[in-house]
Short mmCIF file of C-alpha atoms in Angstrom, two decimals:
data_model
loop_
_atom_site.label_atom_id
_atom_site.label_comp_id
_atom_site.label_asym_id
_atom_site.label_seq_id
_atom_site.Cartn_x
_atom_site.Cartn_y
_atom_site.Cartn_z
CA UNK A 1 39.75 70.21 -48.42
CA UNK A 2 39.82 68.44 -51.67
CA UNK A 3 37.97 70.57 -54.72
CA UNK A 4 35.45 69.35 -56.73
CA UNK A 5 37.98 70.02 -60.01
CA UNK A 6 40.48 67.71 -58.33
CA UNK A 7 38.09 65.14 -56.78
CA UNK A 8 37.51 61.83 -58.80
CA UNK A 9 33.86 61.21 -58.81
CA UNK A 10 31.53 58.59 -61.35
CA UNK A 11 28.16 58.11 -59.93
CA UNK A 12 24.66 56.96 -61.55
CA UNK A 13 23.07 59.05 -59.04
CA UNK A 14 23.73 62.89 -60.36
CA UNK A 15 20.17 62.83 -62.03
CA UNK A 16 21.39 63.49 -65.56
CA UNK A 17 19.29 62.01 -68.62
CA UNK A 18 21.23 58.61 -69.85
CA UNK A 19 22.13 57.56 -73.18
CA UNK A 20 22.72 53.92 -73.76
CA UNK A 21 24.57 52.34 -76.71
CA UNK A 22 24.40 49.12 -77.94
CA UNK A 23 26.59 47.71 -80.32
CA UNK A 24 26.09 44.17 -82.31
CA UNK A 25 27.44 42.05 -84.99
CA UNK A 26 25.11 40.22 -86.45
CA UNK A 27 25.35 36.43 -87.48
CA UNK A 28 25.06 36.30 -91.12
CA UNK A 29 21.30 35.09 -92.30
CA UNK A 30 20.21 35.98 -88.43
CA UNK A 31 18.57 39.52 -89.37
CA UNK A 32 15.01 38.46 -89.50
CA UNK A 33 15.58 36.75 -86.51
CA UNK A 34 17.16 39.63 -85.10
CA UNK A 35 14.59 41.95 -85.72
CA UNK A 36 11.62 39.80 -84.13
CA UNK A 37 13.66 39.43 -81.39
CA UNK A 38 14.26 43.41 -81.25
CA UNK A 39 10.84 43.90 -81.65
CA UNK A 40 9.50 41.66 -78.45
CA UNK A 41 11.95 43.56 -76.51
CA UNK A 42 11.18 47.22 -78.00
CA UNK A 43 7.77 46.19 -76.45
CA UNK A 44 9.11 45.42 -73.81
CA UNK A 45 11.25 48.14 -72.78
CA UNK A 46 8.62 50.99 -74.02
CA UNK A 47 6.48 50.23 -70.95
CA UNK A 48 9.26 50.47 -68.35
CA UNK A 49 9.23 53.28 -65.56
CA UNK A 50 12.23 55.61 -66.69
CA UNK A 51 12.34 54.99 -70.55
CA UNK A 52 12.10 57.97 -73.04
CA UNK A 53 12.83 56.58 -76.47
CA UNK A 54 14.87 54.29 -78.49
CA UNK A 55 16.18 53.73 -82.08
CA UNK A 56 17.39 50.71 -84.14
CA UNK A 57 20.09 51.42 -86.23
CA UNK A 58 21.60 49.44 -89.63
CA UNK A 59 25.33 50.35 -90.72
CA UNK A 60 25.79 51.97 -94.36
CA UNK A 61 29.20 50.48 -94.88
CA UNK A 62 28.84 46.86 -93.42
CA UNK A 63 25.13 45.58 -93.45
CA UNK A 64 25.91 42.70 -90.27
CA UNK A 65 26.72 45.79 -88.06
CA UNK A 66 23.47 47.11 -86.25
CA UNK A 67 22.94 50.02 -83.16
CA UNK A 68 20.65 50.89 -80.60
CA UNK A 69 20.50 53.36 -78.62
CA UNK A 70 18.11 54.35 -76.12
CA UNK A 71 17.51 57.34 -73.78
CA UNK A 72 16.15 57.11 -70.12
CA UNK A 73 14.92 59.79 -67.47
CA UNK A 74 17.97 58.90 -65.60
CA UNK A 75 20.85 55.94 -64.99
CA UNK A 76 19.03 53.95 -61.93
CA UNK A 77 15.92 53.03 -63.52
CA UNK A 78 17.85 51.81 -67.09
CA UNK A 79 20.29 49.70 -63.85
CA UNK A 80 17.00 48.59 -62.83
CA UNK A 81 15.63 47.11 -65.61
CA UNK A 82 19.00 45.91 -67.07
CA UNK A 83 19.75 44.53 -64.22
CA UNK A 84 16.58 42.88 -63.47
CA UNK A 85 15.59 38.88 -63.96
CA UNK A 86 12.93 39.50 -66.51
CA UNK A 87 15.80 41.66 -68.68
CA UNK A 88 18.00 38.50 -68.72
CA UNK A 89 15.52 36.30 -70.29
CA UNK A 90 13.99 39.21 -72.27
CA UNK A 91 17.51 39.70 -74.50
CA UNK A 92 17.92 36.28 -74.49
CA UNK A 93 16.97 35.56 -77.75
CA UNK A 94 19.27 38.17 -79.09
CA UNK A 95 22.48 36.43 -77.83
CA UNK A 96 21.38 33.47 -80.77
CA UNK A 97 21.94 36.45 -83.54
CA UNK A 98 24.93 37.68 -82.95
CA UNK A 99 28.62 37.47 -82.72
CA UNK A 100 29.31 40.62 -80.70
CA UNK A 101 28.18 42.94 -78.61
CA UNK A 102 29.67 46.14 -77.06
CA UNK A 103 27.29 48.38 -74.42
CA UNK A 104 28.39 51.47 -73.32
CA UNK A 105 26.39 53.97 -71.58
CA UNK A 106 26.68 58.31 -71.02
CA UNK A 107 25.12 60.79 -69.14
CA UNK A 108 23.89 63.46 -71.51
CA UNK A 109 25.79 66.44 -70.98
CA UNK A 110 25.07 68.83 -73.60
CA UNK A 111 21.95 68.77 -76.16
CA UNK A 112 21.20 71.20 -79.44
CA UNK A 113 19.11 70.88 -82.19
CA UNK A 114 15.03 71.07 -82.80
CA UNK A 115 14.97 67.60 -80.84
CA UNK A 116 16.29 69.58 -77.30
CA UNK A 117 13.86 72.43 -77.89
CA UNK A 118 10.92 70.43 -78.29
CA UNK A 119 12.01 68.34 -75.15
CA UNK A 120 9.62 69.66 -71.84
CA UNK A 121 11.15 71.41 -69.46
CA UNK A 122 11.36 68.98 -66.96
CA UNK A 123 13.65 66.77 -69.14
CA UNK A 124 15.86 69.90 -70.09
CA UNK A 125 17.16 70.31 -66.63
CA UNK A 126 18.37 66.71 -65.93
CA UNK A 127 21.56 67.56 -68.45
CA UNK A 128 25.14 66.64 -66.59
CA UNK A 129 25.83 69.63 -64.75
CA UNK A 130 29.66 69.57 -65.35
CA UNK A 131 31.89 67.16 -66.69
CA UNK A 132 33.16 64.39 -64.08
CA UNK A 133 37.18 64.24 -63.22
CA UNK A 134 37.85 60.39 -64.09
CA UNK A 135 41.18 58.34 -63.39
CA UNK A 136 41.00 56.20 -66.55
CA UNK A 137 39.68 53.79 -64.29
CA UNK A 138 36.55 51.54 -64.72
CA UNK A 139 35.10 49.50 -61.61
CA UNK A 140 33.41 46.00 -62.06
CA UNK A 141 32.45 43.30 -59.40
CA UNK A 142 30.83 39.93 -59.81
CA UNK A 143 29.02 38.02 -57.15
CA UNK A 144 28.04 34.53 -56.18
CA UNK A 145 26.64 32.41 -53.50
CA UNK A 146 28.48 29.15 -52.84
CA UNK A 147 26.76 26.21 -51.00
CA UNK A 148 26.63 26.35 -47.34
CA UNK A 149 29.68 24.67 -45.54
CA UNK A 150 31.83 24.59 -48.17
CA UNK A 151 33.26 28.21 -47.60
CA UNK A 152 36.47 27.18 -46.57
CA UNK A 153 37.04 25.02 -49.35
CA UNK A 154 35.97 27.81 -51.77
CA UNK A 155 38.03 30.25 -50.15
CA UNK A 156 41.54 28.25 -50.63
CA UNK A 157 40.85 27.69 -54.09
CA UNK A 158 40.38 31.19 -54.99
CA UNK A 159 43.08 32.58 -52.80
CA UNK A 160 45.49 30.12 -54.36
CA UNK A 161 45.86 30.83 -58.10
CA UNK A 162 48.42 32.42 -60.31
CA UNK A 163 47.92 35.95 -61.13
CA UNK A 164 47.44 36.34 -65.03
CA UNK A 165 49.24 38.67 -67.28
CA UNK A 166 48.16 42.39 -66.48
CA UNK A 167 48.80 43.82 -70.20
CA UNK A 168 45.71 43.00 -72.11
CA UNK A 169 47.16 45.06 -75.02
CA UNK A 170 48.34 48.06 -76.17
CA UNK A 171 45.65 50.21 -74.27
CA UNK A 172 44.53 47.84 -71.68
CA UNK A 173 45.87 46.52 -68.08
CA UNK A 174 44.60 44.63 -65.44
CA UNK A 175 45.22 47.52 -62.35
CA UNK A 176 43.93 45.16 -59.13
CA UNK A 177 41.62 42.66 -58.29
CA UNK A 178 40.27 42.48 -54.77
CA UNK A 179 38.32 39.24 -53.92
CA UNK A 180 36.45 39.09 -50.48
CA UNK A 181 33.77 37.02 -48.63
CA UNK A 182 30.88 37.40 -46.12
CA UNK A 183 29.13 34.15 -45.56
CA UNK A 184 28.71 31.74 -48.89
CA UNK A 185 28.37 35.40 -50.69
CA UNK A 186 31.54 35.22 -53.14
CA UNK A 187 32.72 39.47 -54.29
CA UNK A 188 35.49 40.04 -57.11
CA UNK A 189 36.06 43.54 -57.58
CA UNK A 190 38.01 44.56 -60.76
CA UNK A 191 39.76 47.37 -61.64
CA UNK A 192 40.79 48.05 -65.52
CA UNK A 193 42.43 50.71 -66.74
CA UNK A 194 41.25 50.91 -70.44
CA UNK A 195 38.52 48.83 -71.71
CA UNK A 196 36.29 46.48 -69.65
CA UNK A 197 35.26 44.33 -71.70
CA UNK A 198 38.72 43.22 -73.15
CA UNK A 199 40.49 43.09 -69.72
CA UNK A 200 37.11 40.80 -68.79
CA UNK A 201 37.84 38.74 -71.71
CA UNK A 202 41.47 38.48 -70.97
CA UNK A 203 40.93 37.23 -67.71
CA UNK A 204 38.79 34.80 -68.89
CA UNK A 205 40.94 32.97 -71.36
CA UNK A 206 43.82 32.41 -68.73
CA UNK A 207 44.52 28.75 -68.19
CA UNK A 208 45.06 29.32 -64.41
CA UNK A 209 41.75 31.46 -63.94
CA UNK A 210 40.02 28.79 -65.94
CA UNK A 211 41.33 26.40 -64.08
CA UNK A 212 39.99 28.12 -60.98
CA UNK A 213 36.43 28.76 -62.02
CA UNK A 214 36.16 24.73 -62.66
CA UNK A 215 37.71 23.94 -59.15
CA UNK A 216 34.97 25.95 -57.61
CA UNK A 217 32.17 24.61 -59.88
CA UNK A 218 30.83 21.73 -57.57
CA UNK A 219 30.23 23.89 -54.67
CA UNK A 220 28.15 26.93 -56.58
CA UNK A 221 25.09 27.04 -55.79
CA UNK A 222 23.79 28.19 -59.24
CA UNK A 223 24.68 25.44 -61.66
CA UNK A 224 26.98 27.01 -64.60
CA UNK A 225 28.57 24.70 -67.95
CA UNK A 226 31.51 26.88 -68.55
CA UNK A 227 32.19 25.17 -72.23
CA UNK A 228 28.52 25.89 -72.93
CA UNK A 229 28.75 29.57 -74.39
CA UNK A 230 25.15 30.05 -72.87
CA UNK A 231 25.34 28.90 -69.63
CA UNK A 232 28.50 30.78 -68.67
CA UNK A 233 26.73 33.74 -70.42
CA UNK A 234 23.79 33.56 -68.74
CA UNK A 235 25.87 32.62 -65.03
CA UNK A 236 28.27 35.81 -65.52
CA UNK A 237 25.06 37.82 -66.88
CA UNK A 238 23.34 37.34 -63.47
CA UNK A 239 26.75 37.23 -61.44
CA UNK A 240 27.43 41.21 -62.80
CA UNK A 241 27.28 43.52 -59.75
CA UNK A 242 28.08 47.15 -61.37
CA UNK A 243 29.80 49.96 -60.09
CA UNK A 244 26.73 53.25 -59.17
CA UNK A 245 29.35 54.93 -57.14
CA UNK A 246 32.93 56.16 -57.03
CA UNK A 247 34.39 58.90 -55.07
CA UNK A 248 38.39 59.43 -54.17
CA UNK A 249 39.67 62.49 -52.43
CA UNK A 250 43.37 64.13 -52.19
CA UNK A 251 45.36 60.96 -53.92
CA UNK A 252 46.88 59.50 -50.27
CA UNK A 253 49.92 57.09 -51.09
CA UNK A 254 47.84 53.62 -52.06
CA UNK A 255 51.03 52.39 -49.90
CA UNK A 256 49.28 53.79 -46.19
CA UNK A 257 45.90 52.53 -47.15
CA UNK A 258 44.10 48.85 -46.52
CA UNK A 259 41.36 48.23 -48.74
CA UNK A 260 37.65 46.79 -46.99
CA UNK A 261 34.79 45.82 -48.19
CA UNK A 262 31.15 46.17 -46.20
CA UNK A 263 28.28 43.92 -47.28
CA UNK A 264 25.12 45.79 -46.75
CA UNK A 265 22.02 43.36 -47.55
CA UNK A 266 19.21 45.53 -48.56
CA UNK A 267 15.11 45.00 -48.00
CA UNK A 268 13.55 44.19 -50.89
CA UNK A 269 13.18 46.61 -53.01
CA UNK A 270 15.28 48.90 -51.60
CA UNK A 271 18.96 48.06 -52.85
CA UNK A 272 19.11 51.38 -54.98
CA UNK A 273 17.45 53.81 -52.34
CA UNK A 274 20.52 52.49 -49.73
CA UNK A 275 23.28 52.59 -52.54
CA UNK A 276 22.21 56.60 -53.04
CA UNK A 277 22.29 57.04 -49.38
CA UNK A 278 26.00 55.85 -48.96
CA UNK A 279 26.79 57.69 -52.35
CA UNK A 280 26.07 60.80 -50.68
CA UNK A 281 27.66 59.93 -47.05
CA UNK A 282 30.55 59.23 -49.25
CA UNK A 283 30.67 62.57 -51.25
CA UNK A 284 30.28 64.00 -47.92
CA UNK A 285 33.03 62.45 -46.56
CA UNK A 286 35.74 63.00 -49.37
CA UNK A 287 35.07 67.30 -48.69
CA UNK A 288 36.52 65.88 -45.06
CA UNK A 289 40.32 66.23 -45.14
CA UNK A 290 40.17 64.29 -41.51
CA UNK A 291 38.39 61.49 -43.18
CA UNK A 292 40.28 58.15 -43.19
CA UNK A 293 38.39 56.93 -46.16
CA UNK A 294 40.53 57.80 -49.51
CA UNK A 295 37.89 56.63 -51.60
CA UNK A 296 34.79 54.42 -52.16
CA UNK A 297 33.23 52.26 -54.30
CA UNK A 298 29.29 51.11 -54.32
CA UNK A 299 28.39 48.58 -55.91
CA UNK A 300 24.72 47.38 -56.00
CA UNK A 301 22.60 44.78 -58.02
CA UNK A 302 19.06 44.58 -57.13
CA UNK A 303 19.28 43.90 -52.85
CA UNK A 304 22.91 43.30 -53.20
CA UNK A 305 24.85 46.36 -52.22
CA UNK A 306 29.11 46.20 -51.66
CA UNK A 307 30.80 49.11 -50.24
CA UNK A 308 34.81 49.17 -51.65
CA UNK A 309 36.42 51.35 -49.18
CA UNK A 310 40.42 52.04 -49.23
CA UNK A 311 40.96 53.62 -46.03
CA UNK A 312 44.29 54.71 -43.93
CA UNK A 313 44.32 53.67 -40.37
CA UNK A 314 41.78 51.04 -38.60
CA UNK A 315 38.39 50.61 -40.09
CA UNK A 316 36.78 50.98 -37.04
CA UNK A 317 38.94 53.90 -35.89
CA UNK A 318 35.57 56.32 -36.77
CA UNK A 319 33.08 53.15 -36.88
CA UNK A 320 29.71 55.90 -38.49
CA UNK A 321 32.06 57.12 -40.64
CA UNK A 322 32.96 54.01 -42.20
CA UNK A 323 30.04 52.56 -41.78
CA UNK A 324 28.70 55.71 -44.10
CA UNK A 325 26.24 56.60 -41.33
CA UNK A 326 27.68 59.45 -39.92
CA UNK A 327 25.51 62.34 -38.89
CA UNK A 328 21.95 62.28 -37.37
CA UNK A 329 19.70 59.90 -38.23
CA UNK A 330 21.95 58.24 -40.98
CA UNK A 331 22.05 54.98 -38.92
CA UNK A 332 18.55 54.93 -38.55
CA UNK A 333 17.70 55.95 -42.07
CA UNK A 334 20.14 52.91 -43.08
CA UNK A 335 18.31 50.26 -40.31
CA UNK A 336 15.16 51.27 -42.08
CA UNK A 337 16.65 49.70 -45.70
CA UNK A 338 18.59 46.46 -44.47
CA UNK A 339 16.70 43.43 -44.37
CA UNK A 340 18.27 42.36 -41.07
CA UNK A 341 18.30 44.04 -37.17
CA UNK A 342 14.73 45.38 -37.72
CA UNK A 343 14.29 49.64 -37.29
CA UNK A 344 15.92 49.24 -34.20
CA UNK A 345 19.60 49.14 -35.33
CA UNK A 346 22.32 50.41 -36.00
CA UNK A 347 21.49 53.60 -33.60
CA UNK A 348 23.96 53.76 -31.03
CA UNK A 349 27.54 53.91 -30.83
CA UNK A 350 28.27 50.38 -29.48
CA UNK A 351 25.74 49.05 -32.45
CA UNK A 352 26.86 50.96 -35.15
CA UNK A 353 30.65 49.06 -34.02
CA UNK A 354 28.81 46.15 -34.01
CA UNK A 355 26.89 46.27 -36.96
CA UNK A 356 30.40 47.46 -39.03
CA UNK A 357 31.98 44.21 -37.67
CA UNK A 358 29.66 42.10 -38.94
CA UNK A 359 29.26 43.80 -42.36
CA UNK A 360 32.75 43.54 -43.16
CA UNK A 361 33.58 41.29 -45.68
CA UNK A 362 36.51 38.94 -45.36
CA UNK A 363 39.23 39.64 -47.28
CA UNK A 364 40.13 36.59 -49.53
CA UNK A 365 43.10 37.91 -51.93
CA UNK A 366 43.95 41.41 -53.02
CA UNK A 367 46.43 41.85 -55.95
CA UNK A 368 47.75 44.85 -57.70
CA UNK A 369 49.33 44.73 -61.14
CA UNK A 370 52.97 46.40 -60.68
CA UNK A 371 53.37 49.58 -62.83
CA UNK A 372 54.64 48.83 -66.10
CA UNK A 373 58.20 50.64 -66.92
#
């Protein structure tokens, strides 16, 4: 059995307060714009379910530099809102300000001070309980829908390109990228060891990933001018399918493991309730030392939930196990979420095999960075 010290686990879904951090450049002569803009979306935000407080901060030493930070009850509804259509066009205005922008978000772990005592009780409990083992690791996806009949097509293009460079710099690599489809439904997971947003960035200036992203243009089905600073903004904005969930157990040789991914298209409404139900079948799991699963990934946007699963053996070897549906009533908890089958699947054996089948996503390209020397 795998101990919790040794275990690699990053969720959303541990119920600890969140503190989010937003960093900005400002353009210079853009601060009164900046700060009607700010205050429309202060408005905004103060009325959402989830939201405690938030501050808007000026730098001493360099005027364009600006902060805010906000607290919420917990991560999912902040992923909710941020995540959410009328966010995008909310913080829209903003992007016309500035030159930069950096957010980074933390579970609150400790708290002192008259603030914390003054806090009600209910609030108090939902600190971190202990700090989380991490692998220096961070997990991104995208997503996109393609037009209908043109899958094929779509598919060669991506699977065909050069990889780029995996050093970003001094700090940063490129680790893998896994890139897998179900349907005209288009998933690019992204691992980055170091910082996010500069491995994103790095990505995006290749020639032969640029080059790839205008093949596939004509057959998107959400229209995107990638030499229009906004557009592609706005396209990779709604395209962002975070990471809620990761969980890896005793460090099996990457070597003896195939990676899968399951598509799991949620009612509406109910995309975060089924991501926290696989996040727990998967914490369950990784306490298994018979469990084929080596680790997990959820990913979920709105109805859109991925399941990342590196797993040694065949996938369908334990199909409620890999399905994350294993133990009673799991299946039929999970039918009651999914927007297809109705609450009369996945319940048996034969249709939980069934129902894993057709939720696996098909594997496109999968490339890891070699370790450097």
């Amino acid at each position: 059995m795998t101990t919790l010290s040794e275990r690699i686990s990053q969720s959303a879904f541990d119920g600890s307060r969140l503190r989010v951090v937003l960093l900005l450049d400002l353009q210079e002569g853009a601060q009164n714009q900046f700060l009607e803009a700010y205050e429309h979306l202060r408005n905004q935000v103060a009325s959402v379910p989830g939201h405690i407080s938030d501050q808007l901060c000026q730098s001493i030493e360099n005027p364009s530099q600006w902060l805010i930070t906000s607290e919420w009850e917990s991560a999912p509804p902040f992923l909710a809102w941020v995540n959410s259509e009328e966010h995008v066009t909310t913080v829209q205005p903003l992007h016309n300000c500035v030159r930069d922008t950096r957010s980074l978000r933390f579970s609150v772990l400790r708290e002192t001070g008259r603030s914390f005592t003054e806090t009600p009780e209910q609030l108090k409990s939902r600190l971190q309980a202990a700090p989380r083992v991490g692998d220096g690791v961070v997990r991104h996806a995208l997503t996109f829908t393609v037009k209908p009949g043109s899958e094929k097509k779509v598919a060669k293009i991506l699977a065909g390109y050069t990889s780029p460079a995996a050093r970003v710099d001094e700090s940063t690599r490129l680790r893998r990228t896994s890139l897998f489809m179900h349907g005209n439904r288009v998933v690019r997971a992204i691992e980055v060891q170091g910082d996010l947003l500069a491995g994103l960035r790095h990505v995006a200036r290749q020639p032969e990933v640029r080059a790839v992203e205008e093949a596939i243009n004509p057959y998107l089905e959400q229209d995107r001018d990638l030499e229009d600073p906004d557009s592609a903004r706005m396209f990779f904005t709604r395209a962002a399918l975070p990471a809620v969930h990761h969980v890896a157990g005793d460090g099996r040789d990457p070597a003896e493991l195939s990676r899968h991914a399951l598509f799991y298209p949620a009612k509406e409404g109910c995309g975060m309730a089924l991501a926290r139900l696989l996040a727990k079948q998967d914490e369950a799991a990784a306490e298994n030392s018979d469990s084929p699963i080596a680790s997990s990934t959820i990913f979920q946007r709105d109805d859109v939930v991925v399941r990342l699963v590196d797993v040694s053996g065949r996938l369908d070897a334990k199909p409620a196990l890999a399905l994350g549906v294993s133990g009673p009533r799991k299946a039929a908890t999970l039918a009651r979420l999914l927007a297809v089958g109705g609450d009369g699947m996945p319940t048996t054996q034969k249709e939980v095999s069934r129902f894993l089948a057709d939720s696996e996503m098909d594997l496109i390209t999968d490339r890891t960075a070699s370790p450097e020397s």
